[in-house]
Amino acid sequence: MLDFEETAAFLRSEAEDLVDRTGLIALLGEYGRPHLSGSYRTNLMTWRDLDIYLELDVPDVERFLELGYRIGKILRPRRLSFTDHLHFPSTEVLAGLYWGIKTDELSKGGWKIDLWGVTPEVCAERLEHSAALERRLTPQLRSAILRIKREVCSLPSYRDTITSQDVYDAALAGADSSAAFWDYISRR
């Protein structure tokens, strides 16, 4: 079994291969400015989950829907779902257009890709959020985050009531094990 750092590096390489091999980044570049972000950017990947912000000067629902059709053609995903968090009350804190993409079941090596079409202002804020975490990462903090994420990312509550941000916040507050993480979560 790969250690935490090796797993993160392997998944990052696999993500790069996916976007290069399929031409996804080139396609996104026809619509806006794509930014690979999240755990890819911070090199904290523990599972096949890729966050992409597509910086759009003017978010356009029709054009974003067209993009989804084209993504479907190149990725042939198992699931491709659209949500308009820009024009309708949002359950997300992020205002934007969203494509949730699942290339296949994770157990079969599939990828979950979150593609957000956002304004330059929202994009800058989200990229700075990742950069701020990146600046704070020490080898010890990175190791704690990877260890905790690897343990909690397979739980049914992950992505529902527990997120990567919870892991980052707990580790930044000093949690260095899953027991310390759960203690942090119970006190928040």
PDB file of C-alpha atoms in Angstrom:
ATOM      1  CA  MET A   1       0.000   0.000   0.000  1.00  0.00           C
ATOM      2  CA  LEU A   2       1.230   3.478  -0.849  1.00  0.00           C
ATOM      3  CA  ASP A   3       1.933   5.864   2.002  1.00  0.00           C
ATOM      4  CA  PHE A   4       0.014   9.132   2.269  1.00  0.00           C
ATOM      5  CA  GLU A   5       2.504  11.232   0.300  1.00  0.00           C
ATOM      6  CA  GLU A   6       2.868   8.593  -2.419  1.00  0.00           C
ATOM      7  CA  THR A   7      -0.913   8.323  -2.734  1.00  0.00           C
ATOM      8  CA  ALA A   8      -1.274  12.100  -3.088  1.00  0.00           C
ATOM      9  CA  ALA A   9       1.452  12.200  -5.744  1.00  0.00           C
ATOM     10  CA  PHE A  10      -0.041   9.216  -7.596  1.00  0.00           C
ATOM     11  CA  LEU A  11      -3.541  10.734  -7.653  1.00  0.00           C
ATOM     12  CA  ARG A  12      -2.200  14.113  -8.756  1.00  0.00           C
ATOM     13  CA  SER A  13      -0.369  12.437 -11.635  1.00  0.00           C
ATOM     14  CA  GLU A  14      -3.494  10.475 -12.534  1.00  0.00           C
ATOM     15  CA  ALA A  15      -5.550  13.709 -12.533  1.00  0.00           C
ATOM     16  CA  GLU A  16      -3.026  15.379 -14.847  1.00  0.00           C
ATOM     17  CA  ASP A  17      -3.183  12.389 -17.165  1.00  0.00           C
ATOM     18  CA  LEU A  18      -6.997  12.514 -17.190  1.00  0.00           C
ATOM     19  CA  VAL A  19      -7.226  16.197 -18.133  1.00  0.00           C
ATOM     20  CA  ASP A  20      -4.394  15.933 -20.683  1.00  0.00           C
ATOM     21  CA  ARG A  21      -5.513  12.680 -22.313  1.00  0.00           C
ATOM     22  CA  THR A  22      -9.134  13.784 -22.697  1.00  0.00           C
ATOM     23  CA  GLY A  23      -8.417  17.373 -23.715  1.00  0.00           C
ATOM     24  CA  LEU A  24     -10.613  18.634 -20.870  1.00  0.00           C
ATOM     25  CA  ILE A  25      -8.441  21.645 -20.034  1.00  0.00           C
ATOM     26  CA  ALA A  26      -8.238  22.641 -23.695  1.00  0.00           C
ATOM     27  CA  LEU A  27     -12.026  22.389 -23.962  1.00  0.00           C
ATOM     28  CA  LEU A  28     -12.533  24.466 -20.826  1.00  0.00           C
ATOM     29  CA  GLY A  29     -10.109  27.034 -22.233  1.00  0.00           C
ATOM     30  CA  GLU A  30     -12.567  27.660 -25.079  1.00  0.00           C
ATOM     31  CA  TYR A  31     -15.102  28.898 -22.501  1.00  0.00           C
ATOM     32  CA  GLY A  32     -12.980  30.659 -19.891  1.00  0.00           C
ATOM     33  CA  ARG A  33      -9.838  30.329 -17.823  1.00  0.00           C
ATOM     34  CA  PRO A  34      -9.625  26.937 -16.066  1.00  0.00           C
ATOM     35  CA  HIS A  35      -7.897  26.570 -12.703  1.00  0.00           C
ATOM     36  CA  LEU A  36      -7.228  23.163 -11.136  1.00  0.00           C
ATOM     37  CA  SER A  37      -7.728  23.758  -7.454  1.00  0.00           C
ATOM     38  CA  GLY A  38      -8.599  22.153  -4.141  1.00  0.00           C
ATOM     39  CA  SER A  39      -6.621  19.143  -3.001  1.00  0.00           C
ATOM     40  CA  TYR A  40      -4.994  18.915  -6.439  1.00  0.00           C
ATOM     41  CA  ARG A  41      -3.448  22.361  -6.019  1.00  0.00           C
ATOM     42  CA  THR A  42      -2.374  21.782  -2.416  1.00  0.00           C
ATOM     43  CA  ASN A  43      -1.182  18.241  -3.182  1.00  0.00           C
ATOM     44  CA  LEU A  44      -3.485  16.790  -0.520  1.00  0.00           C
ATOM     45  CA  MET A  45      -5.342  14.244  -2.657  1.00  0.00           C
ATOM     46  CA  THR A  46      -6.542  11.072  -0.947  1.00  0.00           C
ATOM     47  CA  TRP A  47      -9.147   9.966  -3.474  1.00  0.00           C
ATOM     48  CA  ARG A  48     -10.159  10.661  -7.073  1.00  0.00           C
ATOM     49  CA  ASP A  49     -11.764  14.066  -6.598  1.00  0.00           C
ATOM     50  CA  LEU A  50     -10.791  17.020  -8.779  1.00  0.00           C
ATOM     51  CA  ASP A  51     -11.961  20.609  -8.256  1.00  0.00           C
ATOM     52  CA  ILE A  52     -11.848  22.973 -11.215  1.00  0.00           C
ATOM     53  CA  TYR A  53     -12.836  26.631 -11.281  1.00  0.00           C
ATOM     54  CA  LEU A  54     -13.657  27.987 -14.699  1.00  0.00           C
ATOM     55  CA  GLU A  55     -13.239  31.744 -14.563  1.00  0.00           C
ATOM     56  CA  LEU A  56     -15.919  33.320 -16.734  1.00  0.00           C
ATOM     57  CA  ASP A  57     -15.987  37.036 -17.491  1.00  0.00           C
ATOM     58  CA  VAL A  58     -19.768  36.791 -17.772  1.00  0.00           C
ATOM     59  CA  PRO A  59     -21.351  33.524 -16.589  1.00  0.00           C
ATOM     60  CA  ASP A  60     -23.866  32.432 -19.217  1.00  0.00           C
ATOM     61  CA  VAL A  61     -26.170  29.507 -18.427  1.00  0.00           C
ATOM     62  CA  GLU A  62     -26.780  28.559 -22.077  1.00  0.00           C
ATOM     63  CA  ARG A  63     -23.092  28.493 -22.860  1.00  0.00           C
ATOM     64  CA  PHE A  64     -22.336  26.524 -19.678  1.00  0.00           C
ATOM     65  CA  LEU A  65     -24.991  23.977 -20.647  1.00  0.00           C
ATOM     66  CA  GLU A  66     -23.356  23.688 -24.072  1.00  0.00           C
ATOM     67  CA  LEU A  67     -20.059  23.073 -22.294  1.00  0.00           C
ATOM     68  CA  GLY A  68     -21.691  20.232 -20.341  1.00  0.00           C
ATOM     69  CA  TYR A  69     -22.780  18.583 -23.586  1.00  0.00           C
ATOM     70  CA  ARG A  70     -19.226  18.781 -24.905  1.00  0.00           C
ATOM     71  CA  ILE A  71     -17.793  17.449 -21.628  1.00  0.00           C
ATOM     72  CA  GLY A  72     -20.178  14.521 -21.962  1.00  0.00           C
ATOM     73  CA  LYS A  73     -18.850  13.804 -25.433  1.00  0.00           C
ATOM     74  CA  ILE A  74     -15.185  13.707 -24.401  1.00  0.00           C
ATOM     75  CA  LEU A  75     -15.457  12.087 -20.964  1.00  0.00           C
ATOM     76  CA  ARG A  76     -18.473   9.803 -21.512  1.00  0.00           C
ATOM     77  CA  PRO A  77     -19.248  10.132 -17.793  1.00  0.00           C
ATOM     78  CA  ARG A  78     -21.447   7.845 -15.783  1.00  0.00           C
ATOM     79  CA  ARG A  79     -23.148  10.966 -14.421  1.00  0.00           C
ATOM     80  CA  LEU A  80     -23.173  14.637 -15.394  1.00  0.00           C
ATOM     81  CA  SER A  81     -25.414  16.923 -13.342  1.00  0.00           C
ATOM     82  CA  PHE A  82     -25.946  20.663 -13.628  1.00  0.00           C
ATOM     83  CA  THR A  83     -26.953  23.077 -10.874  1.00  0.00           C
ATOM     84  CA  ASP A  84     -27.457  26.823 -11.178  1.00  0.00           C
ATOM     85  CA  HIS A  85     -26.176  28.278  -7.893  1.00  0.00           C
ATOM     86  CA  LEU A  86     -25.927  31.685  -9.520  1.00  0.00           C
ATOM     87  CA  HIS A  87     -29.568  32.543 -10.249  1.00  0.00           C
ATOM     88  CA  PHE A  88     -31.378  30.437  -7.663  1.00  0.00           C
ATOM     89  CA  PRO A  89     -31.140  30.289  -3.883  1.00  0.00           C
ATOM     90  CA  SER A  90     -28.137  28.189  -3.200  1.00  0.00           C
ATOM     91  CA  THR A  91     -27.409  25.391  -0.815  1.00  0.00           C
ATOM     92  CA  GLU A  92     -23.765  26.150  -1.542  1.00  0.00           C
ATOM     93  CA  VAL A  93     -21.812  29.081  -0.202  1.00  0.00           C
ATOM     94  CA  LEU A  94     -20.394  29.508  -3.685  1.00  0.00           C
ATOM     95  CA  ALA A  95     -22.270  31.532  -6.312  1.00  0.00           C
ATOM     96  CA  GLY A  96     -21.749  29.985  -9.714  1.00  0.00           C
ATOM     97  CA  LEU A  97     -22.759  27.447 -12.310  1.00  0.00           C
ATOM     98  CA  TYR A  98     -21.891  23.866 -11.473  1.00  0.00           C
ATOM     99  CA  TRP A  99     -21.288  20.609 -13.292  1.00  0.00           C
ATOM    100  CA  GLY A 100     -20.923  17.530 -11.092  1.00  0.00           C
ATOM    101  CA  ILE A 101     -19.139  14.877 -13.127  1.00  0.00           C
ATOM    102  CA  LYS A 102     -18.597  11.239 -12.215  1.00  0.00           C
ATOM    103  CA  THR A 103     -16.597   9.356 -14.793  1.00  0.00           C
ATOM    104  CA  ASP A 104     -17.424   5.973 -13.202  1.00  0.00           C
ATOM    105  CA  GLU A 105     -17.865   4.443  -9.778  1.00  0.00           C
ATOM    106  CA  LEU A 106     -14.948   5.319  -7.514  1.00  0.00           C
ATOM    107  CA  SER A 107     -14.486   1.627  -6.733  1.00  0.00           C
ATOM    108  CA  LYS A 108     -13.755   1.128 -10.444  1.00  0.00           C
ATOM    109  CA  GLY A 109     -11.171   3.918 -10.590  1.00  0.00           C
ATOM    110  CA  GLY A 110     -13.652   6.614 -11.590  1.00  0.00           C
ATOM    111  CA  TRP A 111     -13.232  10.299 -10.910  1.00  0.00           C
ATOM    112  CA  LYS A 112     -15.532  12.835  -9.254  1.00  0.00           C
ATOM    113  CA  ILE A 113     -14.977  16.223 -10.861  1.00  0.00           C
ATOM    114  CA  ASP A 114     -16.520  19.421  -9.512  1.00  0.00           C
ATOM    115  CA  LEU A 115     -16.531  22.094 -12.203  1.00  0.00           C
ATOM    116  CA  TRP A 116     -17.581  25.567 -11.118  1.00  0.00           C
ATOM    117  CA  GLY A 117     -18.209  28.362 -13.618  1.00  0.00           C
ATOM    118  CA  VAL A 118     -17.624  31.523 -11.597  1.00  0.00           C
ATOM    119  CA  THR A 119     -16.930  35.236 -11.977  1.00  0.00           C
ATOM    120  CA  PRO A 120     -13.334  36.488 -11.805  1.00  0.00           C
ATOM    121  CA  GLU A 121     -14.016  37.830  -8.297  1.00  0.00           C
ATOM    122  CA  VAL A 122     -15.324  34.520  -6.954  1.00  0.00           C
ATOM    123  CA  CYS A 123     -12.512  32.663  -8.697  1.00  0.00           C
ATOM    124  CA  ALA A 124      -9.864  34.922  -7.152  1.00  0.00           C
ATOM    125  CA  GLU A 125     -11.379  34.397  -3.689  1.00  0.00           C
ATOM    126  CA  ARG A 126     -11.447  30.593  -4.077  1.00  0.00           C
ATOM    127  CA  LEU A 127      -7.900  30.451  -5.426  1.00  0.00           C
ATOM    128  CA  GLU A 128      -6.679  32.644  -2.568  1.00  0.00           C
ATOM    129  CA  HIS A 129      -8.431  30.311  -0.121  1.00  0.00           C
ATOM    130  CA  SER A 130      -6.361  27.395  -1.476  1.00  0.00           C
ATOM    131  CA  ALA A 131      -3.201  29.497  -1.585  1.00  0.00           C
ATOM    132  CA  ALA A 132      -3.664  30.514   2.065  1.00  0.00           C
ATOM    133  CA  LEU A 133      -3.806  26.854   3.089  1.00  0.00           C
ATOM    134  CA  GLU A 134      -0.820  26.091   0.870  1.00  0.00           C
ATOM    135  CA  ARG A 135       1.251  28.798   2.580  1.00  0.00           C
ATOM    136  CA  ARG A 136       0.538  27.299   6.003  1.00  0.00           C
ATOM    137  CA  LEU A 137       1.442  23.734   5.082  1.00  0.00           C
ATOM    138  CA  THR A 138       4.448  22.289   6.857  1.00  0.00           C
ATOM    139  CA  PRO A 139       5.581  18.690   6.385  1.00  0.00           C
ATOM    140  CA  GLN A 140       3.964  17.795   9.735  1.00  0.00           C
ATOM    141  CA  LEU A 141       0.688  19.534   8.901  1.00  0.00           C
ATOM    142  CA  ARG A 142       0.589  17.948   5.430  1.00  0.00           C
ATOM    143  CA  SER A 143       1.164  14.527   6.973  1.00  0.00           C
ATOM    144  CA  ALA A 144      -1.596  15.044   9.565  1.00  0.00           C
ATOM    145  CA  ILE A 145      -4.065  16.224   6.925  1.00  0.00           C
ATOM    146  CA  LEU A 146      -3.318  13.318   4.590  1.00  0.00           C
ATOM    147  CA  ARG A 147      -3.572  10.795   7.438  1.00  0.00           C
ATOM    148  CA  ILE A 148      -6.928  12.160   8.669  1.00  0.00           C
ATOM    149  CA  LYS A 149      -8.373  12.659   5.181  1.00  0.00           C
ATOM    150  CA  ARG A 150      -7.477   9.137   4.165  1.00  0.00           C
ATOM    151  CA  GLU A 151      -9.306   7.759   7.190  1.00  0.00           C
ATOM    152  CA  VAL A 152     -12.448   9.888   6.875  1.00  0.00           C
ATOM    153  CA  CYS A 153     -12.859  10.195   3.083  1.00  0.00           C
ATOM    154  CA  SER A 154     -14.379   6.724   2.776  1.00  0.00           C
ATOM    155  CA  LEU A 155     -17.037   7.351   5.433  1.00  0.00           C
ATOM    156  CA  PRO A 156     -20.654   7.844   4.294  1.00  0.00           C
ATOM    157  CA  SER A 157     -20.751  11.217   6.100  1.00  0.00           C
ATOM    158  CA  TYR A 158     -17.805  12.539   4.063  1.00  0.00           C
ATOM    159  CA  ARG A 159     -18.942  15.251   1.624  1.00  0.00           C
ATOM    160  CA  ASP A 160     -22.322  15.256   3.396  1.00  0.00           C
ATOM    161  CA  THR A 161     -21.665  16.451   6.946  1.00  0.00           C
ATOM    162  CA  ILE A 162     -17.860  16.184   6.956  1.00  0.00           C
ATOM    163  CA  THR A 163     -15.726  17.889   4.306  1.00  0.00           C
ATOM    164  CA  SER A 164     -12.078  18.349   3.430  1.00  0.00           C
ATOM    165  CA  GLN A 165     -12.363  21.848   4.871  1.00  0.00           C
ATOM    166  CA  ASP A 166     -13.284  20.311   8.226  1.00  0.00           C
ATOM    167  CA  VAL A 167     -10.108  18.217   8.051  1.00  0.00           C
ATOM    168  CA  TYR A 168      -7.996  21.269   7.168  1.00  0.00           C
ATOM    169  CA  ASP A 169      -9.544  23.339   9.962  1.00  0.00           C
ATOM    170  CA  ALA A 170      -9.019  20.568  12.517  1.00  0.00           C
ATOM    171  CA  ALA A 171      -5.396  20.013  11.491  1.00  0.00           C
ATOM    172  CA  LEU A 172      -4.706  23.757  11.575  1.00  0.00           C
ATOM    173  CA  ALA A 173      -6.154  23.733  15.114  1.00  0.00           C
ATOM    174  CA  GLY A 174      -3.706  20.976  16.082  1.00  0.00           C
ATOM    175  CA  ALA A 175      -5.492  17.702  15.304  1.00  0.00           C
ATOM    176  CA  ASP A 176      -2.922  15.158  14.171  1.00  0.00           C
ATOM    177  CA  SER A 177      -4.943  11.930  14.279  1.00  0.00           C
ATOM    178  CA  SER A 178      -8.469  10.764  13.484  1.00  0.00           C
ATOM    179  CA  ALA A 179      -9.263  10.673  17.238  1.00  0.00           C
ATOM    180  CA  ALA A 180      -8.142  14.302  17.570  1.00  0.00           C
ATOM    181  CA  PHE A 181     -10.142  15.163  14.420  1.00  0.00           C
ATOM    182  CA  TRP A 182     -13.346  13.669  15.855  1.00  0.00           C
ATOM    183  CA  ASP A 183     -12.721  15.448  19.146  1.00  0.00           C
ATOM    184  CA  TYR A 184     -12.385  18.733  17.216  1.00  0.00           C
ATOM    185  CA  ILE A 185     -15.599  18.016  15.275  1.00  0.00           C
ATOM    186  CA  SER A 186     -17.544  17.242  18.473  1.00  0.00           C
ATOM    187  CA  ARG A 187     -16.479  20.587  19.991  1.00  0.00           C
ATOM    188  CA  ARG A 188     -17.194  22.890  17.051  1.00  0.00           C
TER     189      ARG A 188
END
